[in-house]
Amino acid sequence: GLTVEILQGGTEIVPQTVLAEGKADFAVAWVPKALASREQGARITEVGQIFQRSGSWQVSFADAGIEKPADLRGRRVGTWGFGNEYELFAGITGAGLDPGADVTLVQQDFDVKALLSGAIDAGAAMSYNEYAQILEAVNPKTGKLYTSRDLSVIDWNEVGTAMLQDAIWASTSRLESDAAYRLTTTRFLEASMRGWAYCRDNAEECRDLVVAAGSQLGASHQLWQMNEVNKLIWPSPEGIGVVDEAAWARTVEIARGTRNAHGQTVLSGDPVGLAYTNEFTQAALANLRAADVDVTGESFEPVEVPLNAGGA
């Protein structure tokens, strides 16, 4: 087996930079952010695309009347920045709006406090985290928890501006020169994919592992997260981890062509060199199929997860 140490993360820590500096063997990073680092000189390669779909939403209260990107005109719109905003900007631009003039952009913390307080009209949320935090909050008008009927969601997958997110990245130079590292890459992918397949089929057990490890949010929130993350991974028709060329091309197109409020794009050109490879994922998938592991999840069905106040 592999002995794996998971390094500390955080908003000030850039995983792909830690990898490029040789301080980690692998990293998990969103594709556009990692491609930006590559363009700046980081020698990293995507070796496994875990999330097949984007989990980014823009959420508002239903009575605000925000149902599509065009409805954001004249609104106070929360954004996290740090490269998380380009699906939003692509959606705004595609609706004929100027993100620098037609909306009021508000720097949002990685929570939903600004939306709940009314400081913003629409907030950034991941389907598996911040959206649930809203549903775990009490609606002061009713004294009960908010429900999905109280909310309106802009899903960037449906809009057509979704970009590839959580992927596994490796050192390009080590892939090119280190046979032992190449073998470890396949083994690491195989172990990761086996874990995701197990958590697809045993969501409550995986929830319990996270809670036991000391998660800040409680059991109902963690089961919601597991269920929603499974939706982003499964089904994976070509096998978990395979980079879909069409989704990759769309991500690069948006990264090259969408400008933020300051007129900046994520990328100035197409990625050069070994930006991604399916070689190691395919080797890992072959091993998993030989072990009779379901690597496509075609029969996966999400469950309904009731949330408790505060995610308890």
PDB file of C-alpha atoms in Angstrom:
ATOM      1  CA  GLY A   1       0.000   0.000   0.000  1.00  0.00           C
ATOM      2  CA  LEU A   2       0.850   3.683  -0.059  1.00  0.00           C
ATOM      3  CA  THR A   3       1.696   5.825   2.927  1.00  0.00           C
ATOM      4  CA  VAL A   4       0.038   9.185   2.244  1.00  0.00           C
ATOM      5  CA  GLU A   5       0.387  12.423   4.198  1.00  0.00           C
ATOM      6  CA  ILE A   6      -2.326  15.022   3.563  1.00  0.00           C
ATOM      7  CA  LEU A   7      -0.830  18.501   3.869  1.00  0.00           C
ATOM      8  CA  GLN A   8      -2.592  21.468   5.437  1.00  0.00           C
ATOM      9  CA  GLY A   9      -4.672  23.561   3.040  1.00  0.00           C
ATOM     10  CA  GLY A  10      -6.299  26.986   3.315  1.00  0.00           C
ATOM     11  CA  THR A  11      -7.204  30.137   1.423  1.00  0.00           C
ATOM     12  CA  GLU A  12      -3.594  31.361   1.520  1.00  0.00           C
ATOM     13  CA  ILE A  13      -2.146  28.042   0.333  1.00  0.00           C
ATOM     14  CA  VAL A  14      -2.056  27.366  -3.426  1.00  0.00           C
ATOM     15  CA  PRO A  15      -1.833  23.569  -3.878  1.00  0.00           C
ATOM     16  CA  GLN A  16      -0.431  23.643  -7.410  1.00  0.00           C
ATOM     17  CA  THR A  17       2.324  26.021  -6.291  1.00  0.00           C
ATOM     18  CA  VAL A  18       3.247  23.709  -3.417  1.00  0.00           C
ATOM     19  CA  LEU A  19       3.463  20.895  -5.985  1.00  0.00           C
ATOM     20  CA  ALA A  20       5.513  22.936  -8.457  1.00  0.00           C
ATOM     21  CA  GLU A  21       7.959  23.881  -5.698  1.00  0.00           C
ATOM     22  CA  GLY A  22       8.555  20.213  -4.914  1.00  0.00           C
ATOM     23  CA  LYS A  23       6.946  20.392  -1.479  1.00  0.00           C
ATOM     24  CA  ALA A  24       4.231  17.878  -2.399  1.00  0.00           C
ATOM     25  CA  ASP A  25       4.106  14.873  -4.703  1.00  0.00           C
ATOM     26  CA  PHE A  26       0.562  15.544  -5.941  1.00  0.00           C
ATOM     27  CA  ALA A  27      -2.020  18.293  -5.608  1.00  0.00           C
ATOM     28  CA  VAL A  28      -5.761  18.750  -6.011  1.00  0.00           C
ATOM     29  CA  ALA A  29      -6.668  21.965  -7.830  1.00  0.00           C
ATOM     30  CA  TRP A  30      -9.315  23.427 -10.114  1.00  0.00           C
ATOM     31  CA  VAL A  31      -8.237  23.220 -13.744  1.00  0.00           C
ATOM     32  CA  PRO A  32      -8.340  26.947 -14.673  1.00  0.00           C
ATOM     33  CA  LYS A  33      -6.321  27.920 -11.598  1.00  0.00           C
ATOM     34  CA  ALA A  34      -3.708  25.258 -12.277  1.00  0.00           C
ATOM     35  CA  LEU A  35      -3.504  26.230 -15.954  1.00  0.00           C
ATOM     36  CA  ALA A  36      -2.857  29.822 -14.902  1.00  0.00           C
ATOM     37  CA  SER A  37       0.003  28.577 -12.725  1.00  0.00           C
ATOM     38  CA  ARG A  38       1.360  26.570 -15.671  1.00  0.00           C
ATOM     39  CA  GLU A  39       1.297  29.671 -17.850  1.00  0.00           C
ATOM     40  CA  GLN A  40       3.367  31.402 -15.178  1.00  0.00           C
ATOM     41  CA  GLY A  41       5.971  28.640 -15.292  1.00  0.00           C
ATOM     42  CA  ALA A  42       4.757  25.834 -13.019  1.00  0.00           C
ATOM     43  CA  ARG A  43       5.696  22.451 -14.515  1.00  0.00           C
ATOM     44  CA  ILE A  44       2.603  20.474 -13.557  1.00  0.00           C
ATOM     45  CA  THR A  45       0.352  18.062 -15.450  1.00  0.00           C
ATOM     46  CA  GLU A  46      -3.202  16.963 -14.789  1.00  0.00           C
ATOM     47  CA  VAL A  47      -3.307  13.190 -14.377  1.00  0.00           C
ATOM     48  CA  GLY A  48      -6.876  12.656 -13.145  1.00  0.00           C
ATOM     49  CA  GLN A  49     -10.156  14.571 -13.501  1.00  0.00           C
ATOM     50  CA  ILE A  50     -12.200  13.561 -10.467  1.00  0.00           C
ATOM     51  CA  PHE A  51     -15.108  16.024 -10.730  1.00  0.00           C
ATOM     52  CA  GLN A  52     -16.906  15.547 -14.040  1.00  0.00           C
ATOM     53  CA  ARG A  53     -19.214  18.486 -13.386  1.00  0.00           C
ATOM     54  CA  SER A  54     -18.904  21.908 -11.763  1.00  0.00           C
ATOM     55  CA  GLY A  55     -20.346  22.460  -8.298  1.00  0.00           C
ATOM     56  CA  SER A  56     -20.479  26.266  -8.577  1.00  0.00           C
ATOM     57  CA  TRP A  57     -23.820  28.021  -8.189  1.00  0.00           C
ATOM     58  CA  GLN A  58     -24.999  31.586  -7.768  1.00  0.00           C
ATOM     59  CA  VAL A  59     -27.763  31.558  -5.169  1.00  0.00           C
ATOM     60  CA  SER A  60     -30.391  34.143  -4.266  1.00  0.00           C
ATOM     61  CA  PHE A  61     -33.675  34.232  -2.421  1.00  0.00           C
ATOM     62  CA  ALA A  62     -36.586  33.322  -4.664  1.00  0.00           C
ATOM     63  CA  ASP A  63     -38.432  36.582  -4.058  1.00  0.00           C
ATOM     64  CA  ALA A  64     -35.483  38.532  -5.528  1.00  0.00           C
ATOM     65  CA  GLY A  65     -36.483  37.374  -9.011  1.00  0.00           C
ATOM     66  CA  ILE A  66     -32.996  36.245 -10.053  1.00  0.00           C
ATOM     67  CA  GLU A  67     -33.402  33.164 -12.218  1.00  0.00           C
ATOM     68  CA  LYS A  68     -30.793  33.642 -14.962  1.00  0.00           C
ATOM     69  CA  PRO A  69     -27.558  35.610 -15.476  1.00  0.00           C
ATOM     70  CA  ALA A  70     -29.351  38.525 -17.160  1.00  0.00           C
ATOM     71  CA  ASP A  71     -31.314  39.056 -13.936  1.00  0.00           C
ATOM     72  CA  LEU A  72     -28.083  40.029 -12.167  1.00  0.00           C
ATOM     73  CA  ARG A  73     -28.128  43.449 -13.854  1.00  0.00           C
ATOM     74  CA  GLY A  74     -28.073  46.155 -11.211  1.00  0.00           C
ATOM     75  CA  ARG A  75     -27.694  43.636  -8.375  1.00  0.00           C
ATOM     76  CA  ARG A  76     -25.108  43.236  -5.626  1.00  0.00           C
ATOM     77  CA  VAL A  77     -23.347  40.026  -6.590  1.00  0.00           C
ATOM     78  CA  GLY A  78     -21.041  38.153  -4.237  1.00  0.00           C
ATOM     79  CA  THR A  79     -17.852  36.632  -5.602  1.00  0.00           C
ATOM     80  CA  TRP A  80     -15.007  34.850  -3.842  1.00  0.00           C
ATOM     81  CA  GLY A  81     -12.294  35.924  -6.252  1.00  0.00           C
ATOM     82  CA  PHE A  82      -9.047  33.908  -6.195  1.00  0.00           C
ATOM     83  CA  GLY A  83      -9.919  32.525  -9.643  1.00  0.00           C
ATOM     84  CA  ASN A  84     -13.303  31.168  -8.548  1.00  0.00           C
ATOM     85  CA  GLU A  85     -15.242  33.856 -10.393  1.00  0.00           C
ATOM     86  CA  TYR A  86     -14.803  33.057 -14.077  1.00  0.00           C
ATOM     87  CA  GLU A  87     -17.921  30.918 -14.498  1.00  0.00           C
ATOM     88  CA  LEU A  88     -19.875  33.871 -13.091  1.00  0.00           C
ATOM     89  CA  PHE A  89     -18.155  36.355 -15.397  1.00  0.00           C
ATOM     90  CA  ALA A  90     -18.655  34.091 -18.407  1.00  0.00           C
ATOM     91  CA  GLY A  91     -22.352  33.841 -17.549  1.00  0.00           C
ATOM     92  CA  ILE A  92     -22.692  37.588 -17.074  1.00  0.00           C
ATOM     93  CA  THR A  93     -20.821  38.336 -20.296  1.00  0.00           C
ATOM     94  CA  GLY A  94     -22.851  35.761 -22.214  1.00  0.00           C
ATOM     95  CA  ALA A  95     -26.016  37.537 -21.068  1.00  0.00           C
ATOM     96  CA  GLY A  96     -24.743  40.768 -22.602  1.00  0.00           C
ATOM     97  CA  LEU A  97     -23.716  42.380 -19.318  1.00  0.00           C
ATOM     98  CA  ASP A  98     -20.440  44.078 -18.441  1.00  0.00           C
ATOM     99  CA  PRO A  99     -19.191  42.639 -15.114  1.00  0.00           C
ATOM    100  CA  GLY A 100     -17.376  45.889 -14.442  1.00  0.00           C
ATOM    101  CA  ALA A 101     -20.371  48.159 -14.984  1.00  0.00           C
ATOM    102  CA  ASP A 102     -23.704  46.336 -14.995  1.00  0.00           C
ATOM    103  CA  VAL A 103     -23.423  44.562 -11.641  1.00  0.00           C
ATOM    104  CA  THR A 104     -22.033  45.582  -8.272  1.00  0.00           C
ATOM    105  CA  LEU A 105     -19.414  43.011  -7.349  1.00  0.00           C
ATOM    106  CA  VAL A 106     -18.960  42.360  -3.639  1.00  0.00           C
ATOM    107  CA  GLN A 107     -16.019  40.448  -2.176  1.00  0.00           C
ATOM    108  CA  GLN A 108     -17.665  37.535  -0.400  1.00  0.00           C
ATOM    109  CA  ASP A 109     -16.185  35.445   2.387  1.00  0.00           C
ATOM    110  CA  PHE A 110     -16.284  31.673   1.981  1.00  0.00           C
ATOM    111  CA  ASP A 111     -19.646  31.475   3.735  1.00  0.00           C
ATOM    112  CA  VAL A 112     -23.235  32.686   3.251  1.00  0.00           C
ATOM    113  CA  LYS A 113     -23.411  35.363   5.932  1.00  0.00           C
ATOM    114  CA  ALA A 114     -23.600  38.217   3.400  1.00  0.00           C
ATOM    115  CA  LEU A 115     -26.564  36.625   1.613  1.00  0.00           C
ATOM    116  CA  LEU A 116     -28.392  35.828   4.838  1.00  0.00           C
ATOM    117  CA  SER A 117     -27.889  39.375   6.136  1.00  0.00           C
ATOM    118  CA  GLY A 118     -29.073  40.988   2.898  1.00  0.00           C
ATOM    119  CA  ALA A 119     -25.684  42.564   2.147  1.00  0.00           C
ATOM    120  CA  ILE A 120     -25.747  40.926  -1.297  1.00  0.00           C
ATOM    121  CA  ASP A 121     -28.554  39.901  -3.630  1.00  0.00           C
ATOM    122  CA  ALA A 122     -26.867  36.784  -5.007  1.00  0.00           C
ATOM    123  CA  GLY A 123     -24.030  34.815  -3.485  1.00  0.00           C
ATOM    124  CA  ALA A 124     -21.452  32.319  -4.673  1.00  0.00           C
ATOM    125  CA  ALA A 125     -22.078  28.835  -3.318  1.00  0.00           C
ATOM    126  CA  MET A 126     -20.865  25.327  -3.928  1.00  0.00           C
ATOM    127  CA  SER A 127     -23.694  22.841  -4.297  1.00  0.00           C
ATOM    128  CA  TYR A 128     -22.059  20.630  -1.690  1.00  0.00           C
ATOM    129  CA  ASN A 129     -21.239  23.232   0.958  1.00  0.00           C
ATOM    130  CA  GLU A 130     -22.475  26.824   1.103  1.00  0.00           C
ATOM    131  CA  TYR A 131     -25.883  26.003  -0.385  1.00  0.00           C
ATOM    132  CA  ALA A 132     -26.429  23.570   2.480  1.00  0.00           C
ATOM    133  CA  GLN A 133     -25.345  26.226   4.970  1.00  0.00           C
ATOM    134  CA  ILE A 134     -28.304  28.340   3.827  1.00  0.00           C
ATOM    135  CA  LEU A 135     -30.675  25.414   4.311  1.00  0.00           C
ATOM    136  CA  GLU A 136     -29.228  24.923   7.802  1.00  0.00           C
ATOM    137  CA  ALA A 137     -30.085  28.508   8.790  1.00  0.00           C
ATOM    138  CA  VAL A 138     -33.345  29.688  10.355  1.00  0.00           C
ATOM    139  CA  ASN A 139     -35.665  31.833   8.259  1.00  0.00           C
ATOM    140  CA  PRO A 140     -36.582  34.715  10.605  1.00  0.00           C
ATOM    141  CA  LYS A 141     -39.958  35.077   8.878  1.00  0.00           C
ATOM    142  CA  THR A 142     -41.053  31.540   9.725  1.00  0.00           C
ATOM    143  CA  GLY A 143     -38.836  30.498  12.616  1.00  0.00           C
ATOM    144  CA  LYS A 144     -38.024  27.344  10.651  1.00  0.00           C
ATOM    145  CA  LEU A 145     -35.088  26.336   8.480  1.00  0.00           C
ATOM    146  CA  TYR A 146     -34.966  27.682   4.957  1.00  0.00           C
ATOM    147  CA  THR A 147     -36.045  25.258   2.234  1.00  0.00           C
ATOM    148  CA  SER A 148     -35.082  24.967  -1.423  1.00  0.00           C
ATOM    149  CA  ARG A 149     -38.408  26.653  -2.270  1.00  0.00           C
ATOM    150  CA  ASP A 150     -37.077  29.816  -0.630  1.00  0.00           C
ATOM    151  CA  LEU A 151     -34.085  29.905  -2.978  1.00  0.00           C
ATOM    152  CA  SER A 152     -33.253  30.411  -6.633  1.00  0.00           C
ATOM    153  CA  VAL A 153     -30.170  28.811  -8.172  1.00  0.00           C
ATOM    154  CA  ILE A 154     -28.158  29.687 -11.266  1.00  0.00           C
ATOM    155  CA  ASP A 155     -26.281  26.483 -12.118  1.00  0.00           C
ATOM    156  CA  TRP A 156     -23.352  27.211 -14.450  1.00  0.00           C
ATOM    157  CA  ASN A 157     -23.592  23.688 -15.883  1.00  0.00           C
ATOM    158  CA  GLU A 158     -27.049  24.577 -17.182  1.00  0.00           C
ATOM    159  CA  VAL A 159     -25.943  28.026 -18.369  1.00  0.00           C
ATOM    160  CA  GLY A 160     -23.070  26.466 -20.320  1.00  0.00           C
ATOM    161  CA  THR A 161     -20.179  28.264 -18.638  1.00  0.00           C
ATOM    162  CA  ALA A 162     -19.117  25.501 -16.244  1.00  0.00           C
ATOM    163  CA  MET A 163     -15.384  24.838 -15.960  1.00  0.00           C
ATOM    164  CA  LEU A 164     -13.528  21.746 -14.793  1.00  0.00           C
ATOM    165  CA  GLN A 165     -12.830  21.783 -11.086  1.00  0.00           C
ATOM    166  CA  ASP A 166     -11.193  19.281  -8.711  1.00  0.00           C
ATOM    167  CA  ALA A 167      -8.432  17.397 -10.519  1.00  0.00           C
ATOM    168  CA  ILE A 168      -5.251  15.592  -9.480  1.00  0.00           C
ATOM    169  CA  TRP A 169      -2.003  17.199 -10.658  1.00  0.00           C
ATOM    170  CA  ALA A 170       1.501  15.761 -10.792  1.00  0.00           C
ATOM    171  CA  SER A 171       5.025  17.040 -11.439  1.00  0.00           C
ATOM    172  CA  THR A 172       5.686  17.167 -15.187  1.00  0.00           C
ATOM    173  CA  SER A 173       9.445  16.783 -14.854  1.00  0.00           C
ATOM    174  CA  ARG A 174       9.116  13.746 -12.583  1.00  0.00           C
ATOM    175  CA  LEU A 175       6.593  12.136 -14.938  1.00  0.00           C
ATOM    176  CA  GLU A 176       9.142  12.576 -17.719  1.00  0.00           C
ATOM    177  CA  SER A 177      12.205  11.291 -15.872  1.00  0.00           C
ATOM    178  CA  ASP A 178      11.325   9.248 -12.777  1.00  0.00           C
ATOM    179  CA  ALA A 179      10.060   5.700 -13.368  1.00  0.00           C
ATOM    180  CA  ALA A 180       9.276   5.174  -9.679  1.00  0.00           C
ATOM    181  CA  TYR A 181       7.201   8.366  -9.591  1.00  0.00           C
ATOM    182  CA  ARG A 182       5.275   7.269 -12.677  1.00  0.00           C
ATOM    183  CA  LEU A 183       4.404   4.019 -10.920  1.00  0.00           C
ATOM    184  CA  THR A 184       3.436   5.898  -7.756  1.00  0.00           C
ATOM    185  CA  THR A 185       1.198   8.173  -9.839  1.00  0.00           C
ATOM    186  CA  THR A 186      -0.761   5.190 -11.124  1.00  0.00           C
ATOM    187  CA  ARG A 187      -0.986   3.685  -7.638  1.00  0.00           C
ATOM    188  CA  PHE A 188      -2.063   6.997  -6.095  1.00  0.00           C
ATOM    189  CA  LEU A 189      -4.791   7.438  -8.702  1.00  0.00           C
ATOM    190  CA  GLU A 190      -5.932   3.857  -8.233  1.00  0.00           C
ATOM    191  CA  ALA A 191      -6.196   4.314  -4.470  1.00  0.00           C
ATOM    192  CA  SER A 192      -8.015   7.646  -4.810  1.00  0.00           C
ATOM    193  CA  MET A 193     -10.493   6.278  -7.323  1.00  0.00           C
ATOM    194  CA  ARG A 194     -11.092   3.172  -5.241  1.00  0.00           C
ATOM    195  CA  GLY A 195     -11.883   5.474  -2.324  1.00  0.00           C
ATOM    196  CA  TRP A 196     -14.341   7.559  -4.326  1.00  0.00           C
ATOM    197  CA  ALA A 197     -16.082   4.408  -5.568  1.00  0.00           C
ATOM    198  CA  TYR A 198     -16.321   3.142  -1.987  1.00  0.00           C
ATOM    199  CA  CYS A 199     -17.785   6.434  -0.759  1.00  0.00           C
ATOM    200  CA  ARG A 200     -20.290   6.385  -3.602  1.00  0.00           C
ATOM    201  CA  ASP A 201     -21.589   3.071  -2.296  1.00  0.00           C
ATOM    202  CA  ASN A 202     -21.053   3.769   1.430  1.00  0.00           C
ATOM    203  CA  ALA A 203     -21.821   7.459   1.863  1.00  0.00           C
ATOM    204  CA  GLU A 204     -22.853   7.263   5.515  1.00  0.00           C
ATOM    205  CA  GLU A 205     -19.717   5.380   6.535  1.00  0.00           C
ATOM    206  CA  CYS A 206     -17.543   7.958   4.769  1.00  0.00           C
ATOM    207  CA  ARG A 207     -19.536  10.707   6.493  1.00  0.00           C
ATOM    208  CA  ASP A 208     -18.759   9.098   9.828  1.00  0.00           C
ATOM    209  CA  LEU A 209     -15.038   8.997   9.029  1.00  0.00           C
ATOM    210  CA  VAL A 210     -14.996  12.728   8.302  1.00  0.00           C
ATOM    211  CA  VAL A 211     -16.954  13.608  11.439  1.00  0.00           C
ATOM    212  CA  ALA A 212     -14.709  11.392  13.569  1.00  0.00           C
ATOM    213  CA  ALA A 213     -11.673  13.196  12.161  1.00  0.00           C
ATOM    214  CA  GLY A 214     -12.937  16.421  13.737  1.00  0.00           C
ATOM    215  CA  SER A 215     -14.882  18.291  11.059  1.00  0.00           C
ATOM    216  CA  GLN A 216     -16.219  21.695  12.106  1.00  0.00           C
ATOM    217  CA  LEU A 217     -19.621  21.034  10.548  1.00  0.00           C
ATOM    218  CA  GLY A 218     -21.710  18.149  11.765  1.00  0.00           C
ATOM    219  CA  ALA A 219     -23.119  14.864  10.564  1.00  0.00           C
ATOM    220  CA  SER A 220     -26.063  16.075   8.465  1.00  0.00           C
ATOM    221  CA  HIS A 221     -23.887  18.625   6.652  1.00  0.00           C
ATOM    222  CA  GLN A 222     -21.162  16.068   5.943  1.00  0.00           C
ATOM    223  CA  LEU A 223     -23.659  13.565   4.534  1.00  0.00           C
ATOM    224  CA  TRP A 224     -25.038  16.346   2.308  1.00  0.00           C
ATOM    225  CA  GLN A 225     -21.491  17.050   1.136  1.00  0.00           C
ATOM    226  CA  MET A 226     -20.808  13.394   0.375  1.00  0.00           C
ATOM    227  CA  ASN A 227     -24.068  13.041  -1.547  1.00  0.00           C
ATOM    228  CA  GLU A 228     -23.576  16.221  -3.573  1.00  0.00           C
ATOM    229  CA  VAL A 229     -19.929  15.494  -4.373  1.00  0.00           C
ATOM    230  CA  ASN A 230     -20.993  12.071  -5.591  1.00  0.00           C
ATOM    231  CA  LYS A 231     -23.339  13.834  -8.016  1.00  0.00           C
ATOM    232  CA  LEU A 232     -20.372  15.732  -9.459  1.00  0.00           C
ATOM    233  CA  ILE A 233     -18.349  12.553  -9.969  1.00  0.00           C
ATOM    234  CA  TRP A 234     -20.937   9.956 -10.949  1.00  0.00           C
ATOM    235  CA  PRO A 235     -21.775   8.780 -13.442  1.00  0.00           C
ATOM    236  CA  SER A 236     -18.369   8.884 -15.161  1.00  0.00           C
ATOM    237  CA  PRO A 237     -19.152   7.129 -18.465  1.00  0.00           C
ATOM    238  CA  GLU A 238     -15.508   6.811 -19.550  1.00  0.00           C
ATOM    239  CA  GLY A 239     -14.357   5.915 -16.060  1.00  0.00           C
ATOM    240  CA  ILE A 240     -13.593   8.109 -13.062  1.00  0.00           C
ATOM    241  CA  GLY A 241     -10.583  10.340 -13.616  1.00  0.00           C
ATOM    242  CA  VAL A 242     -10.660  10.485 -17.411  1.00  0.00           C
ATOM    243  CA  VAL A 243     -10.288  14.006 -18.805  1.00  0.00           C
ATOM    244  CA  ASP A 244     -13.150  14.699 -21.214  1.00  0.00           C
ATOM    245  CA  GLU A 245     -11.717  16.544 -24.218  1.00  0.00           C
ATOM    246  CA  ALA A 246     -14.852  18.624 -24.825  1.00  0.00           C
ATOM    247  CA  ALA A 247     -15.024  19.764 -21.190  1.00  0.00           C
ATOM    248  CA  TRP A 248     -11.298  20.543 -21.265  1.00  0.00           C
ATOM    249  CA  ALA A 249     -11.666  22.583 -24.462  1.00  0.00           C
ATOM    250  CA  ARG A 250     -14.620  24.507 -22.996  1.00  0.00           C
ATOM    251  CA  THR A 251     -12.647  25.263 -19.842  1.00  0.00           C
ATOM    252  CA  VAL A 252      -9.693  26.562 -21.869  1.00  0.00           C
ATOM    253  CA  GLU A 253     -11.990  28.619 -24.113  1.00  0.00           C
ATOM    254  CA  ILE A 254     -13.637  30.297 -21.123  1.00  0.00           C
ATOM    255  CA  ALA A 255     -10.272  30.792 -19.419  1.00  0.00           C
ATOM    256  CA  ARG A 256      -8.901  32.482 -22.543  1.00  0.00           C
ATOM    257  CA  GLY A 257     -11.930  34.501 -23.548  1.00  0.00           C
ATOM    258  CA  THR A 258     -13.682  35.677 -20.381  1.00  0.00           C
ATOM    259  CA  ARG A 259     -12.529  38.907 -18.755  1.00  0.00           C
ATOM    260  CA  ASN A 260     -13.127  39.796 -15.141  1.00  0.00           C
ATOM    261  CA  ALA A 261     -14.084  43.237 -13.858  1.00  0.00           C
ATOM    262  CA  HIS A 262     -10.486  44.387 -14.358  1.00  0.00           C
ATOM    263  CA  GLY A 263     -10.315  43.171 -17.944  1.00  0.00           C
ATOM    264  CA  GLN A 264      -8.101  40.196 -17.102  1.00  0.00           C
ATOM    265  CA  THR A 265      -8.436  36.657 -18.449  1.00  0.00           C
ATOM    266  CA  VAL A 266      -7.221  33.496 -16.728  1.00  0.00           C
ATOM    267  CA  LEU A 267      -5.069  32.494 -19.703  1.00  0.00           C
ATOM    268  CA  SER A 268      -3.452  34.433 -22.517  1.00  0.00           C
ATOM    269  CA  GLY A 269      -3.210  31.413 -24.828  1.00  0.00           C
ATOM    270  CA  ASP A 270      -3.769  27.690 -25.157  1.00  0.00           C
ATOM    271  CA  PRO A 271      -1.862  25.503 -22.684  1.00  0.00           C
ATOM    272  CA  VAL A 272       1.477  24.306 -24.034  1.00  0.00           C
ATOM    273  CA  GLY A 273       3.364  21.125 -23.291  1.00  0.00           C
ATOM    274  CA  LEU A 274       1.930  18.220 -21.318  1.00  0.00           C
ATOM    275  CA  ALA A 275      -1.037  20.002 -19.742  1.00  0.00           C
ATOM    276  CA  TYR A 276      -2.933  16.761 -19.149  1.00  0.00           C
ATOM    277  CA  THR A 277      -2.631  13.071 -19.801  1.00  0.00           C
ATOM    278  CA  ASN A 278      -5.029  10.147 -19.386  1.00  0.00           C
ATOM    279  CA  GLU A 279      -2.161   7.622 -19.432  1.00  0.00           C
ATOM    280  CA  PHE A 280      -1.983   7.059 -15.693  1.00  0.00           C
ATOM    281  CA  THR A 281      -5.731   7.170 -15.141  1.00  0.00           C
ATOM    282  CA  GLN A 282      -6.237   4.514 -17.809  1.00  0.00           C
ATOM    283  CA  ALA A 283      -3.623   2.310 -16.126  1.00  0.00           C
ATOM    284  CA  ALA A 284      -5.334   2.795 -12.763  1.00  0.00           C
ATOM    285  CA  LEU A 285      -8.748   2.060 -14.276  1.00  0.00           C
ATOM    286  CA  ALA A 286      -7.453  -1.167 -15.808  1.00  0.00           C
ATOM    287  CA  ASN A 287      -6.292  -2.319 -12.376  1.00  0.00           C
ATOM    288  CA  LEU A 288      -9.609  -1.365 -10.786  1.00  0.00           C
ATOM    289  CA  ARG A 289     -11.666  -3.104 -13.463  1.00  0.00           C
ATOM    290  CA  ALA A 290      -9.542  -6.221 -12.965  1.00  0.00           C
ATOM    291  CA  ALA A 291     -10.448  -6.023  -9.270  1.00  0.00           C
ATOM    292  CA  ASP A 292     -14.147  -5.765 -10.208  1.00  0.00           C
ATOM    293  CA  VAL A 293     -14.509  -2.158  -8.988  1.00  0.00           C
ATOM    294  CA  ASP A 294     -17.333  -0.194 -10.644  1.00  0.00           C
ATOM    295  CA  VAL A 295     -15.460   2.760 -12.160  1.00  0.00           C
ATOM    296  CA  THR A 296     -18.347   4.361 -14.072  1.00  0.00           C
ATOM    297  CA  GLY A 297     -21.128   4.497 -11.483  1.00  0.00           C
ATOM    298  CA  GLU A 298     -23.812   4.322 -14.154  1.00  0.00           C
ATOM    299  CA  SER A 299     -26.337   3.041 -11.603  1.00  0.00           C
ATOM    300  CA  PHE A 300     -25.561   5.696  -8.983  1.00  0.00           C
ATOM    301  CA  GLU A 301     -28.643   7.295  -7.466  1.00  0.00           C
ATOM    302  CA  PRO A 302     -28.324  10.218  -5.026  1.00  0.00           C
ATOM    303  CA  VAL A 303     -30.300  10.150  -1.803  1.00  0.00           C
ATOM    304  CA  GLU A 304     -32.385  12.783  -0.061  1.00  0.00           C
ATOM    305  CA  VAL A 305     -30.422  14.226   2.854  1.00  0.00           C
ATOM    306  CA  PRO A 306     -32.379  16.021   5.609  1.00  0.00           C
ATOM    307  CA  LEU A 307     -30.349  18.854   7.111  1.00  0.00           C
ATOM    308  CA  ASN A 308     -30.331  19.942  10.740  1.00  0.00           C
ATOM    309  CA  ALA A 309     -29.867  23.440  12.115  1.00  0.00           C
ATOM    310  CA  GLY A 310     -26.228  24.424  11.867  1.00  0.00           C
ATOM    311  CA  GLY A 311     -25.461  21.205  10.002  1.00  0.00           C
ATOM    312  CA  ALA A 312     -25.494  19.139  13.204  1.00  0.00           C
TER     313      ALA A 312
END
